[in-house]
Amino acid sequence: MNTITSMKSLKELSERTKKDNQKYSKIVTLCAGTGCQASGCSSIITSLHEELKHKGLTEKIKIRTTGCHGFCEQGPLMVIEPENIFYSFVKPKDIPEIVSETLSKDKIIERLLYTDATSGKKITYERDISFYKSQNRTVLEQNKLIDPCNINDYIAQGGYSALVKVLTKMSPEEIIQEIKESGLRGRGGGGFPTGKKWEYCRNAEGSPKYVICNADEGDPGAYMDRSVLEGNPHAVIEGMLIGAFAIGAKHGYIYVRNEYPLAVKHSKIAIQQAEELGLLGKNIFGTNFSFDIKIVRGGGAFICGESTALMASLEGKVGEPRPKDIHTTDKGFNDLPSNLNNVETWANVPFIIKNGASWFASKGTAKSKGTKIFALTGQIKNTGLIEVPMGTSLRKIIYDIGGGSATGKRIKAVQTGGPSGGCLPEELFDLPVDFEALAEAGSMVGSGGMVVMDESTCMVDVAKYFLKFLLDESCGKCVPCRVGLSRMLEIIDDITKGKGTEEKMELLKETAETVSIASLCALGKTAPNPILSTIKYFQSEYEAHIKDKRCPAGVCRELIHYSIDEDKCTGCGSCLKACPHGAISGEKKKSYRIDDDQCEKCGICKEVCKFNAITIS
Amino acid sequence: MNEYVTLTINGSKVKTPQGTSVLDAALSYGICIPHLCHMPGISPIGACRLCIVEVVKNGKSKVTTSCTLEVEEGMVILAHTERILKARKNIAEMLVAEAPNSRAIQDIALRCGVKEVRYPFRNKDCVLCGRCVRICAETWQSKSLGFVGRGSERHVALPFDKRPEFCKQCNDCINVCPMTITPCPGPMKKGEEFFCGLCESQLSMAENIVDTCVDCRLGEGFNCLRAKNK
């Protein structure tokens, strides 16, 4: 392959790829992101290939396997271009029909269409789906247009033109100025202004300098970094190249967790392809700028997403944070100036350079600019990855994009920012999602996880769950985080068991404050957020647990009792068969009873009862 | 080259050689900042978090440990604000609940104003201050001890739980351990732990003037710089 040395040759390659694609009458885009793979898309890809071969259509129809489209809940997904027909829940047995009807005769298969979660109508085209319509996608938009294993696809979408622009027309200072003006802030959770960080690193003494991509995403439920790295690795690489040029770095690292095999694979392929085209390596684009990227796989510790712990891990040491009195931009990896940014931050950089700082700054709020990817999960109809401008209200995200409650029960809270974020109640759903507004409300944007919870969720139990996660993931180096979190868990565990007292509640609050003030790193500093925010907004639930020894949501096992409603029970006996603890007794066709001493409160009887006769009190 | 820098700690001007930590500077001026994991001459790790202070910069204050913070010209340090004192007292309370069988920790808790321990005692043998690990690695270049495990499983151990050949048998790991001196009332059995507080009279002066070292003798147990120099 010839290396690219001028804007002209890059454009030529782009045109050539576009022309190649025009040969096909249809392009079938199949999502092969992790979500759709879990739903079984790989067998669909194989059967589609076979079917096209069988029908002799390989010359006319192109299959493009792409990264995550975002609407993971409906997966496996298929989009047929140029019509933009959207098929969901595709199964291998549907493939012959899709080929013979839709691909050959332009006939739409009704049953594969997406049914709108609110109106119940069938929707034919992807662009008309409210989940997509209400979003404003930049980084995620490219995912479905690109085969991540094919650099030409990325170049055809204008890829690497930002790199060419900075190498030929811009000075490092101009790039930093551009990023500063755009108002881009760290997408990994800290929200530190990216341009400022680059400037610090550029001005720091020491050589060589490093740029690092943080792909050690570990929040339960969050997978945007994974999807970007899997679906569009070249955007990350291009962003790193631009950053390295601006900072004066010669070497780069992608620190990605080993649990993301597809991300590791795709970034490896991407690096190799970029090297082959001369876009990475020595004398890039024929200039004297040289830069290489290595992939380092993390061992799976949540704490290694923290910048100093990540760099320690990169050095081969134990992944523990160190005090940040000296910033990593001065002394980071190997005690040399290092600039660490998150996957999503890097992926945004080429777009800013291409479209200009003012384009990026036109979206978002006064202090938080641009768009942000969120992982929308929980008890809502449409789950998946969404990208919206900063400042979009939680209500819009939950109801317009998410389609509202999936269970029909009232949505009572949303947990934002991963395990160390906070739970926000429905009264605050009009809050704009930006760094400041969420922090003020006691939560944070974090990496962008959003877990929606309905009335069947006990907030004390939720706080306990996240606390337990963080205690498990704490490195144990400093006292407030290691001991403080275990003490907090001790107290909250007592509360869920009906052993809580008001004095202990005060102690819980005091400990939480100490942990947030005195901990060494951001894990400890933010760890009390789930506790503090639930105490703030759901005080009544804590009171019910402590004073009345009652769990209003019926979740905390020690505080609930299962019983059978005699009027509703028909004596069918399915609960008797289902109960694994032998706690149910009675005769057929007569009402059954639950023995409280033997009941383990597993809830299986409630699940099997068709007559809603089992009640929780 | 400017070898000395001047900074302010709790409003007092302090002049100290460049490269000193804020904690050492404060201690040498008789400003009492309780500490446990810090040892003079050994690199700081910032693990116990007792020596937290507020650094005021551009009108904003940031909490950090004074042992890891190097002095800078014109630095403004507040070591005993209400916020800091409250957090420090709480950390000391956690520590004494973890390991009541240490005079050093009992002393620190008293010095930090702990009056009662609200957490159930755990009576552990180690609070992971890392003094032994660091003195072994740094003073003796031996690295016979290290931290093993993460989070609640973290503990100090010998390589493969065996005393290695390169252990110099200096016993410094024992000498610097805050757990080796038992509290004055004697060893405490499981279930019978209590907060000692016998030396409270030592603090009659210090209670009103928290930031001043009153040579309280309490520091001896945990190698307080002042107590050692006496």
PDB file of C-alpha atoms in Angstrom, chain A residues 323-483:
ATOM      1  CA  PRO A 323      -1.016  12.024  45.807  1.00  0.00           C
ATOM      2  CA  LYS A 324      -1.500  14.488  42.994  1.00  0.00           C
ATOM      3  CA  ASP A 325       0.370  17.411  44.550  1.00  0.00           C
ATOM      4  CA  ILE A 326       2.517  17.233  41.446  1.00  0.00           C
ATOM      5  CA  HIS A 327       0.331  16.875  38.362  1.00  0.00           C
ATOM      6  CA  THR A 328       0.820  14.063  35.893  1.00  0.00           C
ATOM      7  CA  THR A 329       1.304  16.656  33.163  1.00  0.00           C
ATOM      8  CA  ASP A 330       4.582  17.482  34.974  1.00  0.00           C
ATOM      9  CA  LYS A 331       5.534  14.084  36.313  1.00  0.00           C
ATOM     10  CA  GLY A 332       3.423  11.218  35.112  1.00  0.00           C
ATOM     11  CA  PHE A 333       4.426   8.025  33.350  1.00  0.00           C
ATOM     12  CA  ASN A 334       8.091   7.267  34.238  1.00  0.00           C
ATOM     13  CA  ASP A 335       8.158  10.662  36.003  1.00  0.00           C
ATOM     14  CA  LEU A 336       7.930  12.396  32.638  1.00  0.00           C
ATOM     15  CA  PRO A 337       5.253  14.811  31.414  1.00  0.00           C
ATOM     16  CA  SER A 338       2.238  12.745  30.424  1.00  0.00           C
ATOM     17  CA  ASN A 339      -1.107  13.773  29.066  1.00  0.00           C
ATOM     18  CA  LEU A 340      -3.910  11.366  29.849  1.00  0.00           C
ATOM     19  CA  ASN A 341      -7.317  11.686  28.222  1.00  0.00           C
ATOM     20  CA  ASN A 342     -10.300   9.426  28.024  1.00  0.00           C
ATOM     21  CA  VAL A 343     -11.322   7.576  24.825  1.00  0.00           C
ATOM     22  CA  GLU A 344     -14.290   9.834  24.184  1.00  0.00           C
ATOM     23  CA  THR A 345     -12.225  12.982  24.698  1.00  0.00           C
ATOM     24  CA  TRP A 346      -9.673  11.846  22.126  1.00  0.00           C
ATOM     25  CA  ALA A 347     -12.428  10.861  19.695  1.00  0.00           C
ATOM     26  CA  ASN A 348     -13.892  14.372  19.888  1.00  0.00           C
ATOM     27  CA  VAL A 349     -10.625  16.071  18.930  1.00  0.00           C
ATOM     28  CA  PRO A 350     -10.647  15.370  15.144  1.00  0.00           C
ATOM     29  CA  PHE A 351     -14.214  16.723  14.912  1.00  0.00           C
ATOM     30  CA  ILE A 352     -13.229  19.953  16.644  1.00  0.00           C
ATOM     31  CA  ILE A 353     -10.253  20.479  14.343  1.00  0.00           C
ATOM     32  CA  LYS A 354     -12.322  19.629  11.254  1.00  0.00           C
ATOM     33  CA  ASN A 355     -15.408  21.681  12.095  1.00  0.00           C
ATOM     34  CA  GLY A 356     -13.843  24.419  14.176  1.00  0.00           C
ATOM     35  CA  ALA A 357     -14.008  25.374  17.828  1.00  0.00           C
ATOM     36  CA  SER A 358     -17.123  27.501  17.395  1.00  0.00           C
ATOM     37  CA  TRP A 359     -19.061  24.550  15.931  1.00  0.00           C
ATOM     38  CA  PHE A 360     -18.293  22.517  19.032  1.00  0.00           C
ATOM     39  CA  ALA A 361     -18.877  25.399  21.414  1.00  0.00           C
ATOM     40  CA  SER A 362     -22.276  26.124  19.842  1.00  0.00           C
ATOM     41  CA  LYS A 363     -23.582  22.961  21.483  1.00  0.00           C
ATOM     42  CA  GLY A 364     -23.950  22.552  25.201  1.00  0.00           C
ATOM     43  CA  THR A 365     -24.195  24.959  28.128  1.00  0.00           C
ATOM     44  CA  ALA A 366     -22.110  27.921  29.251  1.00  0.00           C
ATOM     45  CA  LYS A 367     -19.419  25.848  30.902  1.00  0.00           C
ATOM     46  CA  SER A 368     -19.944  22.382  29.428  1.00  0.00           C
ATOM     47  CA  LYS A 369     -19.660  22.297  25.659  1.00  0.00           C
ATOM     48  CA  GLY A 370     -20.307  19.772  22.959  1.00  0.00           C
ATOM     49  CA  THR A 371     -22.086  16.462  23.076  1.00  0.00           C
ATOM     50  CA  LYS A 372     -21.589  13.615  25.514  1.00  0.00           C
ATOM     51  CA  ILE A 373     -22.294   9.909  25.210  1.00  0.00           C
ATOM     52  CA  PHE A 374     -24.353   8.357  27.983  1.00  0.00           C
ATOM     53  CA  ALA A 375     -25.121   4.725  28.658  1.00  0.00           C
ATOM     54  CA  LEU A 376     -28.834   4.669  29.357  1.00  0.00           C
ATOM     55  CA  THR A 377     -29.832   1.605  31.329  1.00  0.00           C
ATOM     56  CA  GLY A 378     -32.284   0.477  33.971  1.00  0.00           C
ATOM     57  CA  GLN A 379     -36.049   0.216  34.074  1.00  0.00           C
ATOM     58  CA  ILE A 380     -36.845   2.158  30.903  1.00  0.00           C
ATOM     59  CA  LYS A 381     -38.145   1.087  27.517  1.00  0.00           C
ATOM     60  CA  ASN A 382     -35.234   2.052  25.290  1.00  0.00           C
ATOM     61  CA  THR A 383     -31.833   1.256  26.664  1.00  0.00           C
ATOM     62  CA  GLY A 384     -28.552   1.784  24.889  1.00  0.00           C
ATOM     63  CA  LEU A 385     -25.918   4.362  24.097  1.00  0.00           C
ATOM     64  CA  ILE A 386     -27.049   7.896  23.433  1.00  0.00           C
ATOM     65  CA  GLU A 387     -25.223  11.058  22.497  1.00  0.00           C
ATOM     66  CA  VAL A 388     -26.825  14.369  23.406  1.00  0.00           C
ATOM     67  CA  PRO A 389     -25.628  17.947  23.789  1.00  0.00           C
ATOM     68  CA  MET A 390     -24.478  18.828  27.280  1.00  0.00           C
ATOM     69  CA  GLY A 391     -27.280  20.527  29.131  1.00  0.00           C
ATOM     70  CA  THR A 392     -30.054  18.263  27.828  1.00  0.00           C
ATOM     71  CA  SER A 393     -32.521  17.706  30.649  1.00  0.00           C
ATOM     72  CA  LEU A 394     -32.717  14.370  32.406  1.00  0.00           C
ATOM     73  CA  ARG A 395     -36.428  14.323  31.609  1.00  0.00           C
ATOM     74  CA  LYS A 396     -35.777  14.506  27.887  1.00  0.00           C
ATOM     75  CA  ILE A 397     -33.219  11.730  28.120  1.00  0.00           C
ATOM     76  CA  ILE A 398     -35.407   9.457  30.209  1.00  0.00           C
ATOM     77  CA  TYR A 399     -38.785  10.054  28.582  1.00  0.00           C
ATOM     78  CA  ASP A 400     -38.107  11.203  24.989  1.00  0.00           C
ATOM     79  CA  ILE A 401     -35.112   9.028  24.221  1.00  0.00           C
ATOM     80  CA  GLY A 402     -35.576   6.360  26.847  1.00  0.00           C
ATOM     81  CA  GLY A 403     -39.318   6.106  26.244  1.00  0.00           C
ATOM     82  CA  GLY A 404     -40.220   6.189  29.957  1.00  0.00           C
ATOM     83  CA  SER A 405     -40.824   3.403  32.397  1.00  0.00           C
ATOM     84  CA  ALA A 406     -40.577  -0.138  31.083  1.00  0.00           C
ATOM     85  CA  THR A 407     -42.561  -1.672  33.899  1.00  0.00           C
ATOM     86  CA  GLY A 408     -45.411   0.818  34.034  1.00  0.00           C
ATOM     87  CA  LYS A 409     -44.375   1.816  37.517  1.00  0.00           C
ATOM     88  CA  ARG A 410     -43.448   5.404  38.287  1.00  0.00           C
ATOM     89  CA  ILE A 411     -39.796   6.264  37.684  1.00  0.00           C
ATOM     90  CA  LYS A 412     -38.463   7.603  40.938  1.00  0.00           C
ATOM     91  CA  ALA A 413     -34.762   8.193  40.477  1.00  0.00           C
ATOM     92  CA  VAL A 414     -31.830   8.179  38.129  1.00  0.00           C
ATOM     93  CA  GLN A 415     -28.321   7.342  39.144  1.00  0.00           C
ATOM     94  CA  THR A 416     -25.782   9.254  37.081  1.00  0.00           C
ATOM     95  CA  GLY A 417     -22.022   9.005  36.867  1.00  0.00           C
ATOM     96  CA  GLY A 418     -21.363   5.375  37.663  1.00  0.00           C
ATOM     97  CA  PRO A 419     -20.906   3.851  41.113  1.00  0.00           C
ATOM     98  CA  SER A 420     -19.555   7.016  42.659  1.00  0.00           C
ATOM     99  CA  GLY A 421     -22.270   9.205  41.211  1.00  0.00           C
ATOM    100  CA  GLY A 422     -25.417  10.176  43.032  1.00  0.00           C
ATOM    101  CA  CYS A 423     -29.104   9.290  42.817  1.00  0.00           C
ATOM    102  CA  LEU A 424     -31.300  12.145  41.663  1.00  0.00           C
ATOM    103  CA  PRO A 425     -35.040  12.140  42.368  1.00  0.00           C
ATOM    104  CA  GLU A 426     -37.818  12.867  39.891  1.00  0.00           C
ATOM    105  CA  GLU A 427     -38.179  16.446  41.167  1.00  0.00           C
ATOM    106  CA  LEU A 428     -34.762  17.168  39.665  1.00  0.00           C
ATOM    107  CA  PHE A 429     -35.399  15.638  36.245  1.00  0.00           C
ATOM    108  CA  ASP A 430     -35.506  19.087  34.672  1.00  0.00           C
ATOM    109  CA  LEU A 431     -31.893  19.598  35.650  1.00  0.00           C
ATOM    110  CA  PRO A 432     -29.619  20.162  32.664  1.00  0.00           C
ATOM    111  CA  VAL A 433     -27.007  17.422  32.436  1.00  0.00           C
ATOM    112  CA  ASP A 434     -23.712  19.254  32.657  1.00  0.00           C
ATOM    113  CA  PHE A 435     -20.667  19.061  34.889  1.00  0.00           C
ATOM    114  CA  GLU A 436     -21.676  21.881  37.237  1.00  0.00           C
ATOM    115  CA  ALA A 437     -25.410  21.255  37.577  1.00  0.00           C
ATOM    116  CA  LEU A 438     -25.000  17.592  38.445  1.00  0.00           C
ATOM    117  CA  ALA A 439     -22.141  18.232  40.866  1.00  0.00           C
ATOM    118  CA  GLU A 440     -24.219  20.851  42.624  1.00  0.00           C
ATOM    119  CA  ALA A 441     -27.072  18.377  43.009  1.00  0.00           C
ATOM    120  CA  GLY A 442     -24.695  15.899  44.667  1.00  0.00           C
ATOM    121  CA  SER A 443     -24.075  13.674  41.679  1.00  0.00           C
ATOM    122  CA  MET A 444     -21.761  13.909  38.718  1.00  0.00           C
ATOM    123  CA  VAL A 445     -21.523  13.398  34.958  1.00  0.00           C
ATOM    124  CA  GLY A 446     -18.758  10.894  35.563  1.00  0.00           C
ATOM    125  CA  SER A 447     -18.084   8.634  32.657  1.00  0.00           C
ATOM    126  CA  GLY A 448     -21.736   8.927  31.615  1.00  0.00           C
ATOM    127  CA  GLY A 449     -23.579   6.005  33.096  1.00  0.00           C
ATOM    128  CA  MET A 450     -27.293   6.530  33.730  1.00  0.00           C
ATOM    129  CA  VAL A 451     -29.294   3.955  35.614  1.00  0.00           C
ATOM    130  CA  VAL A 452     -33.020   4.649  35.731  1.00  0.00           C
ATOM    131  CA  MET A 453     -34.894   3.204  38.697  1.00  0.00           C
ATOM    132  CA  ASP A 454     -38.616   2.812  39.278  1.00  0.00           C
ATOM    133  CA  GLU A 455     -40.648   2.463  42.426  1.00  0.00           C
ATOM    134  CA  SER A 456     -39.695  -1.153  42.956  1.00  0.00           C
ATOM    135  CA  THR A 457     -36.159  -0.069  43.822  1.00  0.00           C
ATOM    136  CA  CYS A 458     -35.132   0.496  47.435  1.00  0.00           C
ATOM    137  CA  MET A 459     -32.776   3.459  47.539  1.00  0.00           C
ATOM    138  CA  VAL A 460     -31.022   2.238  50.683  1.00  0.00           C
ATOM    139  CA  ASP A 461     -30.349  -1.038  48.940  1.00  0.00           C
ATOM    140  CA  VAL A 462     -29.038   0.817  45.882  1.00  0.00           C
ATOM    141  CA  ALA A 463     -26.673   2.857  48.047  1.00  0.00           C
ATOM    142  CA  LYS A 464     -25.509  -0.348  49.694  1.00  0.00           C
ATOM    143  CA  TYR A 465     -24.885  -1.993  46.331  1.00  0.00           C
ATOM    144  CA  PHE A 466     -22.700   0.828  45.037  1.00  0.00           C
ATOM    145  CA  LEU A 467     -20.877   1.139  48.325  1.00  0.00           C
ATOM    146  CA  LYS A 468     -20.056  -2.533  48.242  1.00  0.00           C
ATOM    147  CA  PHE A 469     -18.763  -2.219  44.696  1.00  0.00           C
ATOM    148  CA  LEU A 470     -16.500   0.662  45.663  1.00  0.00           C
ATOM    149  CA  LEU A 471     -15.224  -1.070  48.777  1.00  0.00           C
ATOM    150  CA  ASP A 472     -14.341  -4.096  46.661  1.00  0.00           C
ATOM    151  CA  GLU A 473     -12.522  -1.889  44.197  1.00  0.00           C
ATOM    152  CA  SER A 474     -10.749   0.341  46.717  1.00  0.00           C
ATOM    153  CA  CYS A 475      -6.998  -0.222  46.566  1.00  0.00           C
ATOM    154  CA  GLY A 476      -6.780  -0.118  50.346  1.00  0.00           C
ATOM    155  CA  LYS A 477      -3.895   2.311  50.491  1.00  0.00           C
ATOM    156  CA  CYS A 478      -5.453   5.102  52.542  1.00  0.00           C
ATOM    157  CA  VAL A 479      -7.397   4.859  55.781  1.00  0.00           C
ATOM    158  CA  PRO A 480     -10.530   6.909  54.967  1.00  0.00           C
ATOM    159  CA  CYS A 481     -11.326   4.901  51.854  1.00  0.00           C
ATOM    160  CA  ARG A 482     -10.389   1.447  53.138  1.00  0.00           C
ATOM    161  CA  VAL A 483     -11.675   1.724  56.697  1.00  0.00           C
TER     162      VAL A 483
END
